[in-house]
């Protein structure tokens, strides 16, 4: 099956997108461009598919010339509605299997043209690229990479709306987890992960998870890419133990990715120390104002500074791009200690995660991850800043107050006020009063001057 997005979901018809691609072809003096990256094709055609778990993609190939637009896809996946949608976009649909033959014939017909060139994005497979002959290739990053990284206003509205519902689902989960563990009921990594899916699946517009949930108790959390199996997943989530949940959803209007690390009950001193360093790094990054167009690599240090001061670090990038009802990891921009391939600089309208962590092998791991949109700074129009999409409370009882400055506390207070206002309202609207009351407690405002009240009020 393939579905077509409507105008209120994609915000930009096929024709407008294709026109922009043809302008690129003219600029690059190319006669045609081939697309084989599935997220490029889904975005261009305003369709989504279900051929790959967690990724709303359909196996396909697209070919754009100055006057033609071809899509190669299994025709049995296309119903009347999708056919009409593609027809309206002036797309000629062919069977997936006929792509090679079609492209070969097209090449034969055009190869004698003066200055003949085919734009082949650098992600294209060898077999497709070799159809056109080495001397005729223009190999570069797919122009769609940047086009889809910068969300249009409709896509961004969808990202915001889906993040509210998704945050509500995760808050429901965290509330459920606390109640269950406090009651002494058995909760293991597998049953917790199933609950995460359960709460998301109840939300309107839910399609699938955006990746396989990382549900990690205790020392398992020390492995950043941990995946439970039937055996390891029996690890219990216990009072006083660390639990890390990294998960996300695919919705008709957006894609989400969020990580929280929690302790039901009291965390120990060492854990709170490391947790606060990670939190401080997250906040430092989230508060940053930076010039438009810089590469994400220049922001990466911000999320590590607090750890570095203590001789600590983490072994993964700070953040990645996120698609709009597409892949949860999306290029070309990211925030990493390595320059992300093809990073042409950060722009307003991009969606990025900030997810610093700290991992103590054999003991526990910590990661605090939110999605953010990049917006123009209100004071300095040549600058950008982060605006939160993810709205899930960050556990206040795991913070060592002497490791935060007033500005970090102010950020936390503002964040939690937004969480309560936006998601709280949504929870009440959907009849989740018990969850709302729990959320209210998680979002308590901290005293910015003296933190003395902290432990009594949380
Ligand atoms: Mn992530």
Tab-separated table of N, CA and C in Angstrom, residues 290-454:
chain	number	residue	atom	x	y	z
A	290	UNK	N	23.083	31.284	17.497
A	290	UNK	CA	24.249	31.110	16.628
A	290	UNK	C	23.945	31.645	15.239
A	291	UNK	N	24.992	32.048	14.504
A	291	UNK	CA	24.761	32.661	13.188
A	291	UNK	C	24.110	31.672	12.213
A	292	UNK	N	23.216	32.174	11.401
A	292	UNK	CA	22.622	31.356	10.340
A	292	UNK	C	23.723	30.781	9.469
A	293	UNK	N	23.533	29.550	9.035
A	293	UNK	CA	24.442	28.983	8.037
A	293	UNK	C	25.677	28.292	8.577
A	294	UNK	N	25.908	28.339	9.890
A	294	UNK	CA	27.084	27.622	10.380
A	294	UNK	C	26.790	26.122	10.369
A	295	UNK	N	27.833	25.321	10.363
A	295	UNK	CA	27.649	23.873	10.381
A	295	UNK	C	27.429	23.384	11.812
A	296	UNK	N	26.654	22.320	11.920
A	296	UNK	CA	26.318	21.773	13.235
A	296	UNK	C	27.529	21.385	14.061
A	297	UNK	N	28.616	21.059	13.381
A	297	UNK	CA	29.831	20.639	14.088
A	297	UNK	C	30.288	21.715	15.084
A	298	UNK	N	29.957	22.965	14.788
A	298	UNK	CA	30.406	24.059	15.661
A	298	UNK	C	29.575	24.160	16.938
A	299	UNK	N	28.432	23.484	16.989
A	299	UNK	CA	27.599	23.526	18.190
A	299	UNK	C	27.860	22.346	19.117
A	300	UNK	N	28.480	21.326	18.576
A	300	UNK	CA	28.587	20.052	19.302
A	300	UNK	C	29.269	20.194	20.662
A	301	UNK	N	30.264	21.044	20.743
A	301	UNK	CA	31.017	21.206	21.995
A	301	UNK	C	30.131	21.693	23.140
A	302	UNK	N	29.120	22.489	22.803
A	302	UNK	CA	28.261	23.057	23.844
A	302	UNK	C	27.659	21.978	24.736
A	303	UNK	N	27.263	20.872	24.130
A	303	UNK	CA	26.593	19.839	24.912
A	303	UNK	C	27.592	18.977	25.693
A	304	UNK	N	28.896	19.168	25.434
A	304	UNK	CA	29.927	18.346	26.102
A	304	UNK	C	30.690	19.111	27.176
A	305	UNK	N	30.611	20.440	27.129
A	305	UNK	CA	31.479	21.260	27.964
A	305	UNK	C	31.408	20.866	29.443
A	306	UNK	N	30.187	20.681	29.938
A	306	UNK	CA	30.032	20.362	31.372
A	306	UNK	C	30.679	19.012	31.687
A	307	UNK	N	30.560	18.054	30.777
A	307	UNK	CA	31.198	16.744	30.969
A	307	UNK	C	32.710	16.865	30.863
A	308	UNK	N	33.178	17.600	29.859
A	308	UNK	CA	34.626	17.745	29.636
A	308	UNK	C	35.313	18.316	30.874
A	309	UNK	N	34.645	19.256	31.517
A	309	UNK	CA	35.239	19.858	32.713
A	309	UNK	C	35.535	18.812	33.786
A	310	UNK	N	34.787	17.714	33.727
A	310	UNK	CA	34.972	16.648	34.718
A	310	UNK	C	35.783	15.486	34.132
A	311	UNK	N	36.364	15.715	32.943
A	311	UNK	CA	37.138	14.647	32.307
A	311	UNK	C	36.270	13.549	31.732
A	312	UNK	N	35.023	13.876	31.393
A	312	UNK	CA	34.085	12.871	30.872
A	312	UNK	C	33.613	13.275	29.475
A	313	UNK	N	33.058	12.309	28.743
A	313	UNK	CA	32.591	12.575	27.369
A	313	UNK	C	31.585	11.489	27.001
A	314	UNK	N	30.988	11.605	25.844
A	314	UNK	CA	30.142	10.517	25.325
A	314	UNK	C	30.512	10.263	23.868
A	315	UNK	N	30.280	9.029	23.413
A	315	UNK	CA	30.826	8.570	22.137
A	315	UNK	C	29.902	8.665	20.942
A	316	UNK	N	28.939	9.549	20.977
A	316	UNK	CA	28.088	9.717	19.787
A	316	UNK	C	27.853	11.197	19.548
A	317	UNK	N	27.268	11.510	18.405
A	317	UNK	CA	26.999	12.904	18.072
A	317	UNK	C	25.957	13.489	19.010
A	318	UNK	N	25.848	14.803	18.999
A	318	UNK	CA	24.871	15.469	19.856
A	318	UNK	C	23.464	15.383	19.282
A	319	UNK	N	23.335	15.419	17.966
A	319	UNK	CA	21.982	15.393	17.418
A	319	UNK	C	21.948	15.176	15.917
A	320	UNK	N	20.754	14.889	15.418
A	320	UNK	CA	20.558	14.589	13.998
A	320	UNK	C	19.293	15.258	13.491
A	321	UNK	N	19.181	15.374	12.184
A	321	UNK	CA	17.957	15.885	11.577
A	321	UNK	C	16.838	14.864	11.706
A	322	UNK	N	15.598	15.344	11.648
A	322	UNK	CA	14.425	14.460	11.736
A	322	UNK	C	13.490	14.788	10.577
A	323	UNK	N	12.980	13.755	9.918
A	323	UNK	CA	12.100	13.961	8.773
A	323	UNK	C	10.675	14.304	9.188
A	324	UNK	N	9.896	14.764	8.210
A	324	UNK	CA	8.474	15.027	8.426
A	324	UNK	C	7.701	13.806	7.936
A	325	UNK	N	7.194	13.007	8.862
A	325	UNK	CA	6.571	11.720	8.523
A	325	UNK	C	7.462	10.989	7.526
A	326	UNK	N	8.771	10.950	7.890
A	326	UNK	CA	9.784	10.264	7.071
A	326	UNK	C	10.818	9.665	8.018
A	327	UNK	N	12.044	9.517	7.566
A	327	UNK	CA	13.047	8.854	8.406
A	327	UNK	C	13.346	9.673	9.657
A	328	UNK	N	13.497	8.980	10.775
A	328	UNK	CA	13.773	9.664	12.042
A	328	UNK	C	15.205	10.212	12.069
A	329	UNK	N	16.075	9.596	11.287
A	329	UNK	CA	17.425	10.145	11.097
A	329	UNK	C	17.493	10.676	9.678
A	330	UNK	N	17.648	11.988	9.558
A	330	UNK	CA	17.615	12.593	8.238
A	330	UNK	C	18.770	13.576	8.088
A	331	UNK	N	19.445	13.513	6.931
A	331	UNK	CA	20.510	14.462	6.647
A	331	UNK	C	19.940	15.719	6.040
A	332	UNK	N	20.797	16.594	5.543
A	332	UNK	CA	22.250	16.474	5.593
A	332	UNK	C	22.853	17.118	6.851
A	333	UNK	N	22.050	17.824	7.631
A	333	UNK	CA	22.615	18.530	8.777
A	333	UNK	C	22.497	17.707	10.050
A	334	UNK	N	23.402	17.932	10.946
A	334	UNK	CA	23.367	17.288	12.246
A	334	UNK	C	24.267	18.073	13.177
A	335	UNK	N	24.304	17.662	14.440
A	335	UNK	CA	25.215	18.299	15.392
A	335	UNK	C	26.145	17.208	15.879
A	336	UNK	N	27.370	17.231	15.390
A	336	UNK	CA	28.296	16.159	15.736
A	336	UNK	C	29.713	16.686	15.798
A	337	UNK	N	30.599	15.905	16.396
A	337	UNK	CA	32.009	16.285	16.435
A	337	UNK	C	32.672	16.029	15.083
A	338	UNK	N	31.970	15.260	14.243
A	338	UNK	CA	32.422	15.113	12.865
A	338	UNK	C	31.539	16.003	11.998
A	339	UNK	N	32.079	16.550	10.922
A	339	UNK	CA	31.235	17.306	9.996
A	339	UNK	C	30.303	16.311	9.306
A	340	UNK	N	29.006	16.533	9.407
A	340	UNK	CA	28.058	15.645	8.753
A	340	UNK	C	28.216	15.794	7.236
A	341	UNK	N	28.196	14.663	6.528
A	341	UNK	CA	28.393	14.693	5.084
A	341	UNK	C	27.335	15.582	4.444
A	342	UNK	N	27.779	16.518	3.636
A	342	UNK	CA	26.833	17.350	2.900
A	342	UNK	C	26.200	18.450	3.718
A	343	UNK	N	26.693	18.699	4.933
A	343	UNK	CA	26.125	19.769	5.762
A	343	UNK	C	26.363	21.118	5.083
A	344	UNK	N	25.294	21.718	4.585
A	344	UNK	CA	25.411	23.014	3.913
A	344	UNK	C	25.075	24.154	4.856
A	345	UNK	N	24.998	23.850	6.134
A	345	UNK	CA	24.755	24.907	7.118
A	345	UNK	C	23.341	24.883	7.645
A	346	UNK	N	23.208	25.338	8.870
A	346	UNK	CA	21.907	25.286	9.549
A	346	UNK	C	21.020	26.440	9.100
A	347	UNK	N	19.751	26.128	8.935
A	347	UNK	CA	18.778	27.128	8.458
A	347	UNK	C	17.513	27.057	9.293
A	348	UNK	N	16.810	28.170	9.367
A	348	UNK	CA	15.505	28.167	10.019
A	348	UNK	C	14.596	27.172	9.303
A	349	UNK	N	13.805	26.448	10.065
A	349	UNK	CA	12.889	25.469	9.481
A	349	UNK	C	13.412	24.041	9.545
A	350	UNK	N	14.664	23.889	9.970
A	350	UNK	CA	15.181	22.528	10.132
A	350	UNK	C	14.733	21.972	11.484
A	351	UNK	N	14.682	20.657	11.574
A	351	UNK	CA	14.368	20.008	12.851
A	351	UNK	C	15.564	19.149	13.242
A	352	UNK	N	16.066	19.379	14.441
A	352	UNK	CA	17.243	18.648	14.919
A	352	UNK	C	16.989	18.119	16.326
A	353	UNK	N	17.645	17.041	16.666
A	353	UNK	CA	17.605	16.588	18.056
A	353	UNK	C	18.813	17.157	18.797
A	354	UNK	N	18.655	17.287	20.106
A	354	UNK	CA	19.800	17.511	20.993
A	354	UNK	C	19.754	16.344	21.966
A	355	UNK	N	20.789	15.524	21.990
A	355	UNK	CA	20.744	14.322	22.814
A	355	UNK	C	22.093	13.926	23.394
A	356	UNK	N	22.650	14.784	24.242
A	356	UNK	CA	23.885	14.375	24.911
A	356	UNK	C	23.625	13.221	25.882
A	357	UNK	N	24.672	12.516	26.222
A	357	UNK	CA	24.517	11.397	27.144
A	357	UNK	C	25.768	11.193	27.965
A	358	UNK	N	25.699	10.236	28.842
A	358	UNK	CA	26.890	9.781	29.549
A	358	UNK	C	26.689	8.300	29.882
A	359	UNK	N	27.725	7.506	29.681
A	359	UNK	CA	27.576	6.055	29.822
A	359	UNK	C	28.665	5.493	30.726
A	360	UNK	N	28.243	4.875	31.787
A	360	UNK	CA	29.178	4.279	32.742
A	360	UNK	C	29.035	2.759	32.624
A	361	UNK	N	29.973	2.121	31.883
A	361	UNK	CA	29.834	0.697	31.571
A	361	UNK	C	29.600	-0.157	32.821
A	362	UNK	N	28.663	-1.083	32.685
A	362	UNK	CA	28.379	-2.002	33.790
A	362	UNK	C	27.480	-1.399	34.856
A	363	UNK	N	27.193	-0.098	34.758
A	363	UNK	CA	26.371	0.526	35.796
A	363	UNK	C	25.091	1.153	35.239
A	364	UNK	N	25.251	2.213	34.469
A	364	UNK	CA	24.063	2.881	33.935
A	364	UNK	C	24.435	3.788	32.770
A	365	UNK	N	23.438	4.256	32.086
A	365	UNK	CA	23.632	5.238	31.020
A	365	UNK	C	22.589	6.328	31.163
A	366	UNK	N	22.922	7.489	30.634
A	366	UNK	CA	22.020	8.640	30.713
A	366	UNK	C	21.955	9.259	29.324
A	367	UNK	N	20.762	9.632	28.882
A	367	UNK	CA	20.626	10.426	27.667
A	367	UNK	C	19.370	11.259	27.826
A	368	UNK	N	19.460	12.525	27.479
A	368	UNK	CA	18.294	13.411	27.524
A	368	UNK	C	18.132	13.990	26.124
A	369	UNK	N	17.057	13.603	25.454
A	369	UNK	CA	16.881	13.964	24.043
A	369	UNK	C	15.555	14.648	23.788
A	370	UNK	N	15.621	15.787	23.142
A	370	UNK	CA	14.445	16.488	22.632
A	370	UNK	C	14.637	16.777	21.152
A	371	UNK	N	13.526	16.923	20.425
A	371	UNK	CA	13.558	17.488	19.078
A	371	UNK	C	13.322	18.992	19.182
A	372	UNK	N	14.004	19.733	18.331
A	372	UNK	CA	13.863	21.195	18.291
A	372	UNK	C	13.705	21.648	16.847
A	373	UNK	N	12.947	22.737	16.650
A	373	UNK	CA	12.967	23.387	15.349
A	373	UNK	C	13.935	24.559	15.430
A	374	UNK	N	14.559	24.873	14.317
A	374	UNK	CA	15.440	26.035	14.271
A	374	UNK	C	14.623	27.240	13.842
A	375	UNK	N	14.663	28.296	14.654
A	375	UNK	CA	13.911	29.507	14.331
A	375	UNK	C	14.860	30.696	14.328
A	376	UNK	N	14.455	31.720	13.595
A	376	UNK	CA	15.232	32.958	13.581
A	376	UNK	C	15.132	33.602	14.959
A	377	UNK	N	16.248	34.106	15.457
A	377	UNK	CA	16.240	34.770	16.754
A	377	UNK	C	15.507	36.114	16.648
A	378	UNK	N	14.616	36.372	17.590
A	378	UNK	CA	13.774	37.579	17.527
A	378	UNK	C	14.608	38.858	17.619
A	379	UNK	N	15.696	38.813	18.374
A	379	UNK	CA	16.511	40.019	18.562
A	379	UNK	C	17.508	40.240	17.431
A	380	UNK	N	18.085	39.142	16.954
A	380	UNK	CA	19.156	39.253	15.962
A	380	UNK	C	18.767	38.405	14.757
A	381	UNK	N	18.312	39.073	13.699
A	381	UNK	CA	17.716	38.322	12.585
A	381	UNK	C	18.742	37.512	11.789
A	382	UNK	N	20.024	37.755	12.006
A	382	UNK	CA	21.034	36.946	11.312
A	382	UNK	C	21.391	35.698	12.119
A	383	UNK	N	20.681	35.532	13.244
A	383	UNK	CA	20.985	34.424	14.140
A	383	UNK	C	19.810	33.461	14.254
A	384	UNK	N	20.129	32.248	14.660
A	384	UNK	CA	19.118	31.216	14.874
A	384	UNK	C	19.126	30.804	16.342
A	385	UNK	N	18.012	30.180	16.752
A	385	UNK	CA	17.996	29.534	18.060
A	385	UNK	C	17.089	28.305	17.981
A	386	UNK	N	17.118	27.517	19.052
A	386	UNK	CA	16.315	26.294	19.099
A	386	UNK	C	14.977	26.572	19.778
A	387	UNK	N	13.917	25.984	19.234
A	387	UNK	CA	12.610	26.065	19.882
A	387	UNK	C	12.103	24.630	20.064
A	388	UNK	N	11.691	24.307	21.276
A	388	UNK	CA	11.405	22.910	21.588
A	388	UNK	C	10.164	22.389	20.851
A	389	UNK	N	10.279	21.161	20.368
A	389	UNK	CA	9.127	20.435	19.831
A	389	UNK	C	8.683	19.392	20.857
A	390	UNK	N	9.656	18.650	21.391
A	390	UNK	CA	9.362	17.636	22.406
A	390	UNK	C	8.961	18.325	23.703
A	391	UNK	N	7.868	17.870	24.305
A	391	UNK	CA	7.371	18.510	25.536
A	391	UNK	C	7.106	17.456	26.611
A	392	UNK	N	8.177	16.920	27.150
A	392	UNK	CA	8.100	15.877	28.180
A	392	UNK	C	8.951	16.328	29.364
A	393	UNK	N	8.429	16.271	30.592
A	393	UNK	CA	9.210	16.772	31.720
A	393	UNK	C	10.537	16.033	31.895
A	394	UNK	N	11.491	16.763	32.444
A	394	UNK	CA	12.809	16.210	32.759
A	394	UNK	C	12.855	16.068	34.273
A	395	UNK	N	13.175	14.868	34.755
A	395	UNK	CA	13.018	14.580	36.185
A	395	UNK	C	13.857	15.500	37.067
A	396	UNK	N	13.172	16.252	37.930
A	396	UNK	CA	13.843	17.284	38.725
A	396	UNK	C	14.550	16.726	39.957
A	397	UNK	N	14.150	15.538	40.384
A	397	UNK	CA	14.737	14.985	41.609
A	397	UNK	C	16.113	14.361	41.358
A	398	UNK	N	16.572	14.420	40.114
A	398	UNK	CA	17.871	13.822	39.783
A	398	UNK	C	18.902	14.896	39.465
A	399	UNK	N	18.689	16.090	40.003
A	399	UNK	CA	19.561	17.220	39.685
A	399	UNK	C	20.374	17.619	40.914
A	400	UNK	N	21.666	17.834	40.704
A	400	UNK	CA	22.505	18.397	41.775
A	400	UNK	C	22.565	19.899	41.562
A	401	UNK	N	22.003	20.603	42.507
A	401	UNK	CA	21.759	22.031	42.292
A	401	UNK	C	23.025	22.846	42.092
A	402	UNK	N	24.125	22.438	42.737
A	402	UNK	CA	25.344	23.243	42.630
A	402	UNK	C	25.989	23.154	41.246
A	403	UNK	N	25.477	22.266	40.397
A	403	UNK	CA	26.057	22.126	39.052
A	403	UNK	C	25.316	22.953	38.010
A	404	UNK	N	24.250	23.602	38.426
A	404	UNK	CA	23.509	24.446	37.481
A	404	UNK	C	23.626	25.905	37.888
A	405	UNK	N	23.596	26.759	36.894
A	405	UNK	CA	23.555	28.189	37.162
A	405	UNK	C	22.114	28.666	37.005
A	406	UNK	N	21.920	29.906	37.418
A	406	UNK	CA	20.587	30.494	37.392
A	406	UNK	C	19.945	30.381	35.991
A	407	UNK	N	20.744	30.634	34.949
A	407	UNK	CA	20.179	30.624	33.588
A	407	UNK	C	19.686	29.224	33.186
A	408	UNK	N	20.365	28.178	33.712
A	408	UNK	CA	19.916	26.821	33.392
A	408	UNK	C	18.582	26.530	34.082
A	409	UNK	N	18.480	26.997	35.313
A	409	UNK	CA	17.235	26.796	36.062
A	409	UNK	C	16.096	27.564	35.381
A	410	UNK	N	16.414	28.772	34.915
A	410	UNK	CA	15.394	29.566	34.220
A	410	UNK	C	14.919	28.835	32.966
A	411	UNK	N	15.848	28.221	32.259
A	411	UNK	CA	15.479	27.462	31.053
A	411	UNK	C	14.554	26.303	31.419
A	412	UNK	N	14.941	25.569	32.472
A	412	UNK	CA	14.125	24.421	32.912
A	412	UNK	C	12.721	24.873	33.298
A	413	UNK	N	12.656	25.983	34.037
A	413	UNK	CA	11.350	26.493	34.466
A	413	UNK	C	10.484	26.856	33.266
A	414	UNK	N	11.096	27.519	32.307
A	414	UNK	CA	10.333	27.925	31.136
A	414	UNK	C	9.883	26.696	30.337
A	415	UNK	N	10.791	25.742	30.221
A	415	UNK	CA	10.461	24.511	29.494
A	415	UNK	C	9.284	23.803	30.161
A	416	UNK	N	9.373	23.651	31.476
A	416	UNK	CA	8.309	22.933	32.179
A	416	UNK	C	6.993	23.699	32.184
A	417	UNK	N	7.080	25.017	32.196
A	417	UNK	CA	5.843	25.813	32.103
A	417	UNK	C	5.174	25.554	30.748
A	418	UNK	N	5.981	25.489	29.695
A	418	UNK	CA	5.441	25.208	28.358
A	418	UNK	C	4.855	23.799	28.292
A	419	UNK	N	5.578	22.828	28.859
A	419	UNK	CA	5.084	21.446	28.862
A	419	UNK	C	3.703	21.387	29.518
A	420	UNK	N	3.599	22.015	30.685
A	420	UNK	CA	2.340	21.935	31.424
A	420	UNK	C	1.214	22.669	30.681
A	421	UNK	N	1.548	23.825	30.166
A	421	UNK	CA	0.534	24.615	29.468
A	421	UNK	C	0.031	23.867	28.218
A	422	UNK	N	0.954	23.392	27.410
A	422	UNK	CA	0.572	22.826	26.108
A	422	UNK	C	0.085	21.377	26.238
A	423	UNK	N	0.911	20.531	26.812
A	423	UNK	CA	0.525	19.114	26.884
A	423	UNK	C	-0.515	18.911	27.990
A	424	UNK	N	-0.388	19.705	29.066
A	424	UNK	CA	-1.383	19.614	30.135
A	424	UNK	C	-2.782	19.871	29.590
A	425	UNK	N	-2.875	20.906	28.783
A	425	UNK	CA	-4.170	21.243	28.175
A	425	UNK	C	-4.679	20.072	27.317
A	426	UNK	N	-3.778	19.499	26.570
A	426	UNK	CA	-4.158	18.382	25.697
A	426	UNK	C	-4.608	17.168	26.523
A	427	UNK	N	-3.909	16.921	27.634
A	427	UNK	CA	-4.276	15.777	28.492
A	427	UNK	C	-5.682	15.984	29.071
A	428	UNK	N	-5.969	17.208	29.492
A	428	UNK	CA	-7.298	17.486	30.056
A	428	UNK	C	-8.371	17.335	28.983
A	429	UNK	N	-8.056	17.819	27.794
A	429	UNK	CA	-9.003	17.746	26.679
A	429	UNK	C	-9.323	16.293	26.330
A	430	UNK	N	-8.333	15.414	26.530
A	430	UNK	CA	-8.540	14.011	26.178
A	430	UNK	C	-8.918	13.174	27.408
A	431	UNK	N	-9.306	13.866	28.488
A	431	UNK	CA	-9.845	13.164	29.652
A	431	UNK	C	-8.829	12.436	30.512
A	432	UNK	N	-7.556	12.874	30.457
A	432	UNK	CA	-6.511	12.181	31.233
A	432	UNK	C	-6.186	12.988	32.493
A	433	UNK	N	-7.135	13.061	33.403
A	433	UNK	CA	-6.945	13.949	34.546
A	433	UNK	C	-5.875	13.476	35.520
A	434	UNK	N	-5.831	12.174	35.770
A	434	UNK	CA	-4.820	11.648	36.695
A	434	UNK	C	-3.416	11.925	36.154
A	435	UNK	N	-3.259	11.775	34.850
A	435	UNK	CA	-1.955	12.031	34.236
A	435	UNK	C	-1.619	13.513	34.340
A	436	UNK	N	-2.639	14.354	34.147
A	436	UNK	CA	-2.426	15.793	34.262
A	436	UNK	C	-1.920	16.179	35.653
A	437	UNK	N	-2.551	15.595	36.668
A	437	UNK	CA	-2.153	15.924	38.044
A	437	UNK	C	-0.714	15.488	38.314
A	438	UNK	N	-0.358	14.352	37.765
A	438	UNK	CA	1.021	13.874	37.898
A	438	UNK	C	1.975	14.833	37.173
A	439	UNK	N	1.579	15.240	35.972
A	439	UNK	CA	2.421	16.148	35.174
A	439	UNK	C	2.646	17.467	35.902
A	440	UNK	N	1.597	17.937	36.553
A	440	UNK	CA	1.691	19.190	37.288
A	440	UNK	C	2.840	19.130	38.309
A	441	UNK	N	2.950	17.990	38.971
A	441	UNK	CA	4.012	17.820	39.975
A	441	UNK	C	5.401	17.768	39.320
A	442	UNK	N	5.462	17.154	38.127
A	442	UNK	CA	6.758	17.040	37.435
A	442	UNK	C	7.230	18.400	36.934
A	443	UNK	N	6.261	19.298	36.712
A	443	UNK	CA	6.587	20.577	36.080
A	443	UNK	C	6.687	21.705	37.095
A	444	UNK	N	6.874	21.377	38.347
A	444	UNK	CA	6.930	22.404	39.383
A	444	UNK	C	8.064	23.396	39.078
A	445	UNK	N	7.796	24.658	39.340
A	445	UNK	CA	8.797	25.698	39.080
A	445	UNK	C	9.846	25.705	40.198
A	446	UNK	N	11.105	25.741	39.814
A	446	UNK	CA	12.187	25.781	40.801
A	446	UNK	C	12.517	27.229	41.141
A	447	UNK	N	12.930	27.454	42.349
A	447	UNK	CA	13.329	28.788	42.763
A	447	UNK	C	14.678	29.115	42.119
A	448	UNK	N	14.724	30.169	41.325
A	448	UNK	CA	15.952	30.491	40.601
A	448	UNK	C	17.011	31.105	41.512
A	449	UNK	N	16.580	31.737	42.603
A	449	UNK	CA	17.544	32.400	43.485
A	449	UNK	C	18.156	31.383	44.453
A	450	UNK	N	17.298	30.781	45.228
A	450	UNK	CA	17.822	29.787	46.154
A	450	UNK	C	17.162	28.465	45.792
A	451	UNK	N	17.963	27.455	45.683
A	451	UNK	CA	17.410	26.173	45.282
A	451	UNK	C	16.975	25.361	46.499
A	452	UNK	N	16.977	25.998	47.654
A	452	UNK	CA	16.753	25.244	48.888
A	452	UNK	C	15.432	24.508	48.911
A	453	UNK	N	14.456	25.114	48.226
A	453	UNK	CA	13.125	24.501	48.281
A	453	UNK	C	13.017	23.270	47.400
A	454	UNK	N	14.024	23.085	46.568
A	454	UNK	CA	13.917	22.067	45.533
A	454	UNK	C	13.400	20.727	46.030
